Short mmCIF file of C-alpha atoms in Angstrom, two decimals:
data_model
loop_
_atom_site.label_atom_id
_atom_site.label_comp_id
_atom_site.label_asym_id
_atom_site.label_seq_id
_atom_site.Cartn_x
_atom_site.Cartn_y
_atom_site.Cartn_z
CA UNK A 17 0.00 0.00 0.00
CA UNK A 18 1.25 3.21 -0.94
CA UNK A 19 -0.03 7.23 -0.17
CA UNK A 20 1.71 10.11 -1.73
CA UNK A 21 1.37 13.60 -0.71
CA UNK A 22 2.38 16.42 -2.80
CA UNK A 23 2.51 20.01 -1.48
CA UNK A 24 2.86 23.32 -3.12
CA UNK A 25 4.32 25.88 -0.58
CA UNK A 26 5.03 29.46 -1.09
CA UNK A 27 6.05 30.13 2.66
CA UNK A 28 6.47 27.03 4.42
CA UNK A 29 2.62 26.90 5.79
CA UNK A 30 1.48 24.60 3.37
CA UNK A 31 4.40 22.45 3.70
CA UNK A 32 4.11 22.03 7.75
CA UNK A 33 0.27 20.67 6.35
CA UNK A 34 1.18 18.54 4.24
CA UNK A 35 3.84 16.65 6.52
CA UNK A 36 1.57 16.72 9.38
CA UNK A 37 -0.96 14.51 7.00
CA UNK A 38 1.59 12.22 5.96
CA UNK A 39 2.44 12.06 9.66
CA UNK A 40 -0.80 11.23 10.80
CA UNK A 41 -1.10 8.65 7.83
CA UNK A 42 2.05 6.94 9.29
CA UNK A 43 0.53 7.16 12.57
CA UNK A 44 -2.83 5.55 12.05
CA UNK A 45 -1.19 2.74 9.18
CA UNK A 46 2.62 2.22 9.94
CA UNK A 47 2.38 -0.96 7.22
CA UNK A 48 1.96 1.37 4.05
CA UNK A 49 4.61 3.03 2.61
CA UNK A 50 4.02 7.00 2.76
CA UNK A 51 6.19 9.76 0.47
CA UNK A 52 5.73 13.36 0.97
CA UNK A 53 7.02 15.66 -1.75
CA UNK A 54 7.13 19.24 -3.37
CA UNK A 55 5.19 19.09 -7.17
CA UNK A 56 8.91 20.00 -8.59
CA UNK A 57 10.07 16.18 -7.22
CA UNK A 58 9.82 13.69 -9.42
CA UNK A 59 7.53 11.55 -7.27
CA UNK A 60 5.67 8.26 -9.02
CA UNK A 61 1.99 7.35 -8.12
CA UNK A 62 2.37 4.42 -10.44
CA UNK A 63 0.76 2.02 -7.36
CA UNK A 64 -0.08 5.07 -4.90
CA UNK A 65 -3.69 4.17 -3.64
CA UNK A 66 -4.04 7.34 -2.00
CA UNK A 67 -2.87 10.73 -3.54
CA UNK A 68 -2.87 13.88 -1.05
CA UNK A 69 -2.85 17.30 -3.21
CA UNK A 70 -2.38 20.56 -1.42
CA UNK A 71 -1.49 24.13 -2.10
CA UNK A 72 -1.56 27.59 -0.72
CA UNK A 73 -5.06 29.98 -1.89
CA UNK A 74 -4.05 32.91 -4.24
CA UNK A 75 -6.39 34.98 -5.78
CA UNK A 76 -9.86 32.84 -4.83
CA UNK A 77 -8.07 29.81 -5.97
CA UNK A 78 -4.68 27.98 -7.31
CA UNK A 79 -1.41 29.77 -7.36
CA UNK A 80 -0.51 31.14 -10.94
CA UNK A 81 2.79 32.05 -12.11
CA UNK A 82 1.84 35.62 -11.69
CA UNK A 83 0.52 35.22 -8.42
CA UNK A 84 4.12 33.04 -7.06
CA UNK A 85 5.68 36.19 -8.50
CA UNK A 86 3.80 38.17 -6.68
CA UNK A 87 4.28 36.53 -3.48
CA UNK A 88 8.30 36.26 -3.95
CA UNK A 89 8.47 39.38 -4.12
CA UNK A 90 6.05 39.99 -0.99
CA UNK A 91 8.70 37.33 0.61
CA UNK A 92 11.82 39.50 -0.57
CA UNK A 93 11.99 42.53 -3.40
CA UNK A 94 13.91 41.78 -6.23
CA UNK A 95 13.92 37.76 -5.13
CA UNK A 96 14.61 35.50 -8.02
CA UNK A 97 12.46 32.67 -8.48
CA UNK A 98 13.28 29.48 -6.70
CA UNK A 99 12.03 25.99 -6.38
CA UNK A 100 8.74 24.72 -5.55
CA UNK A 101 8.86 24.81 -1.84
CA UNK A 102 10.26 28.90 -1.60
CA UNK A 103 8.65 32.11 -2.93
CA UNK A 104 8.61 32.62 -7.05
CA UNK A 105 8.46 28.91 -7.47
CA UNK A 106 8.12 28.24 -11.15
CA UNK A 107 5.79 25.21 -11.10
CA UNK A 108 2.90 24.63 -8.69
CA UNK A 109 -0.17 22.39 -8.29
CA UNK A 110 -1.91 24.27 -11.19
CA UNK A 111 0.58 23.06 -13.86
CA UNK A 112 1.82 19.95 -11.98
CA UNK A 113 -1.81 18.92 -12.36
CA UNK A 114 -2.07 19.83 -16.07
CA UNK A 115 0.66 17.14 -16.84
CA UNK A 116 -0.31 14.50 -14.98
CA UNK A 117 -1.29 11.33 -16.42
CA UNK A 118 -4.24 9.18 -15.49
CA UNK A 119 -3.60 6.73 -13.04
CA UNK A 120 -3.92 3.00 -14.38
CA UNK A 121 -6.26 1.68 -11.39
CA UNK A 122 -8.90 2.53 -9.16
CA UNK A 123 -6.88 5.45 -7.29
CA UNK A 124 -8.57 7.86 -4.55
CA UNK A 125 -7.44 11.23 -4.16
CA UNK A 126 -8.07 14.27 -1.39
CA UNK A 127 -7.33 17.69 -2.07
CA UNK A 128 -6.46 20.51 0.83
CA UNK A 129 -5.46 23.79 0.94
CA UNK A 130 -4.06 26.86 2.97
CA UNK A 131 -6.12 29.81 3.28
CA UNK A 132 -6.71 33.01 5.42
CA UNK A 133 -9.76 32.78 7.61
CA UNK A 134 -11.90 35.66 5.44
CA UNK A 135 -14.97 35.30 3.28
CA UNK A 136 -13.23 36.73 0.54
CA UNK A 137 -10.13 34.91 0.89
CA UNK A 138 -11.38 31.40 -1.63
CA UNK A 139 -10.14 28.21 -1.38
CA UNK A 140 -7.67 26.30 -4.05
CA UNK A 141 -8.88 22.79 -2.44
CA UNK A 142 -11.98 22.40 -4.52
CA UNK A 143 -10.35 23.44 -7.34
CA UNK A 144 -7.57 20.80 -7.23
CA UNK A 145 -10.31 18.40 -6.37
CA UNK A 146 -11.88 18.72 -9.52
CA UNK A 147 -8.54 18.84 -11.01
CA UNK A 148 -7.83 15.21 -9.72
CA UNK A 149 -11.25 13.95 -10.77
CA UNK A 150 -10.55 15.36 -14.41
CA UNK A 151 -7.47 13.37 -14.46
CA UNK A 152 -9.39 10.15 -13.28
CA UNK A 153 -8.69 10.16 -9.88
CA UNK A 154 -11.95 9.01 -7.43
CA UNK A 155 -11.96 12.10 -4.50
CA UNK A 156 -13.89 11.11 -2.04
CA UNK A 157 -14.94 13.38 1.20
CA UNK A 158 -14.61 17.07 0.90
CA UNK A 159 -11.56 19.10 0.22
CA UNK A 160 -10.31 20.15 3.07
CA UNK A 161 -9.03 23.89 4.74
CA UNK A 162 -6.21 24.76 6.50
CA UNK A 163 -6.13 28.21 8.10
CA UNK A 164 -3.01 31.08 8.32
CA UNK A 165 -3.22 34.00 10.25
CA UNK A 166 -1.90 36.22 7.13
CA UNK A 167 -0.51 35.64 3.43
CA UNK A 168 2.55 35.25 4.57
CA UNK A 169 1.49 32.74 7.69
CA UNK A 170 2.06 31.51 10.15
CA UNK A 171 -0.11 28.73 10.84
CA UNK A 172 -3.37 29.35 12.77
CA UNK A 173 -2.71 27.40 16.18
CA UNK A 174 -4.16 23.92 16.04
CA UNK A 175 -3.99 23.36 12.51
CA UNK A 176 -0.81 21.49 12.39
CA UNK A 177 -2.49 19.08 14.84
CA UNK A 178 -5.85 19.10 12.53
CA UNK A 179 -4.05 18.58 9.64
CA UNK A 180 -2.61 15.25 11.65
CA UNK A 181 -6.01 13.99 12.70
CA UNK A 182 -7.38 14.36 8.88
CA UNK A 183 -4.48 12.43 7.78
CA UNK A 184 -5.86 9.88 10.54
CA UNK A 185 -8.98 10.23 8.89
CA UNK A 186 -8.14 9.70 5.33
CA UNK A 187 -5.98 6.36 6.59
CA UNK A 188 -9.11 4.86 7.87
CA UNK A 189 -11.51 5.53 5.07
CA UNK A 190 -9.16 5.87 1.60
CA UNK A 191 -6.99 3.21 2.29
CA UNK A 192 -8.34 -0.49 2.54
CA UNK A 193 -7.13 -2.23 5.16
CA UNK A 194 -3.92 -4.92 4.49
CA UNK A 195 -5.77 -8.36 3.70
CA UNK A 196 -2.88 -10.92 5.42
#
């Protein structure tokens, strides 16, 4: 049994979420094999029965090109653009889902996100939701939210641990239990 979880972080927040899933993955099923990874890794999900997606909210939704730009140079003036995991990264979960390929079994998917606790601020979750199930991936239970106090972070208290328990949760119901 395999998960993967690949991140998209601007500023570290999204990042900390995404590793506290995986952790809470490992924590509930220590028999399957979990990788957590930037989009920019090469990462396979040949075999992955479980694919975590998650990104930071820009603009309402996904980050853009324009909008990484944006926040690099928020981050720093005059910072150059860097990989995935730092400020101007070139490639996020936008284009990383673009190219990927449809997986060649039954795989189930769940999509989060990082976002400011404001009723204008959007959500990039359901967006890379339907982004999965374009691509043929089954995403079962809703996308989920993870709060920041500002653009820049950090991390609401508590949501590290939340993030944890959801990984729990998607354990339990996304990935059958070992037959053996």
């Amino acid at each position: 049994m395999e998960v993967v979880v690949v991140y998209e972080s601007l500023f570290g927040n999204t990042r900390a979420i995404a590793e506290a899933v995986a952790a809470g993955i490992r924590s509930a099923r220590p028999e399957i094999s979990v990788v957590c990874a930037p989009v920019d890794d090469a990462v396979a999900l040949d075999g992955a029965d479980l694919v975590v997606v998650g990104g930071p909210t820009h603009a309402f939704g996904m980050t853009s090109r324009r909008t990484r730009a944006s926040a690099a140079a928020m981050a720093e003036p005059g910072a150059p653009s860097g990989p995935a995991g730092t400020p101007g990264a070139r490639r996020g979960v936008r284009e990383w889902l673009a190219g990927l390929e449809r997986p060649q079994h039954t795989a189930r998917a769940a999509a989060f996100d990082t976002r400011m606790d404001r009723w204008y601020a959007g959500g990039a979750a359901p967006r890379i939701a339907r982004g999965l199930r374009d691509r043929g991936y089954v995403v079962e239970g809703p996308p989920e939210g993870f709060f920041v106090e500002d653009t820049a972070g950090p991390l609401r208290p508590g949501e590290r641990e939340r993030a944890q328990a959801w990984g729990v949760e998607l354990a339990e119901w996304a990935v059958p239990a070992a037959v053996g």
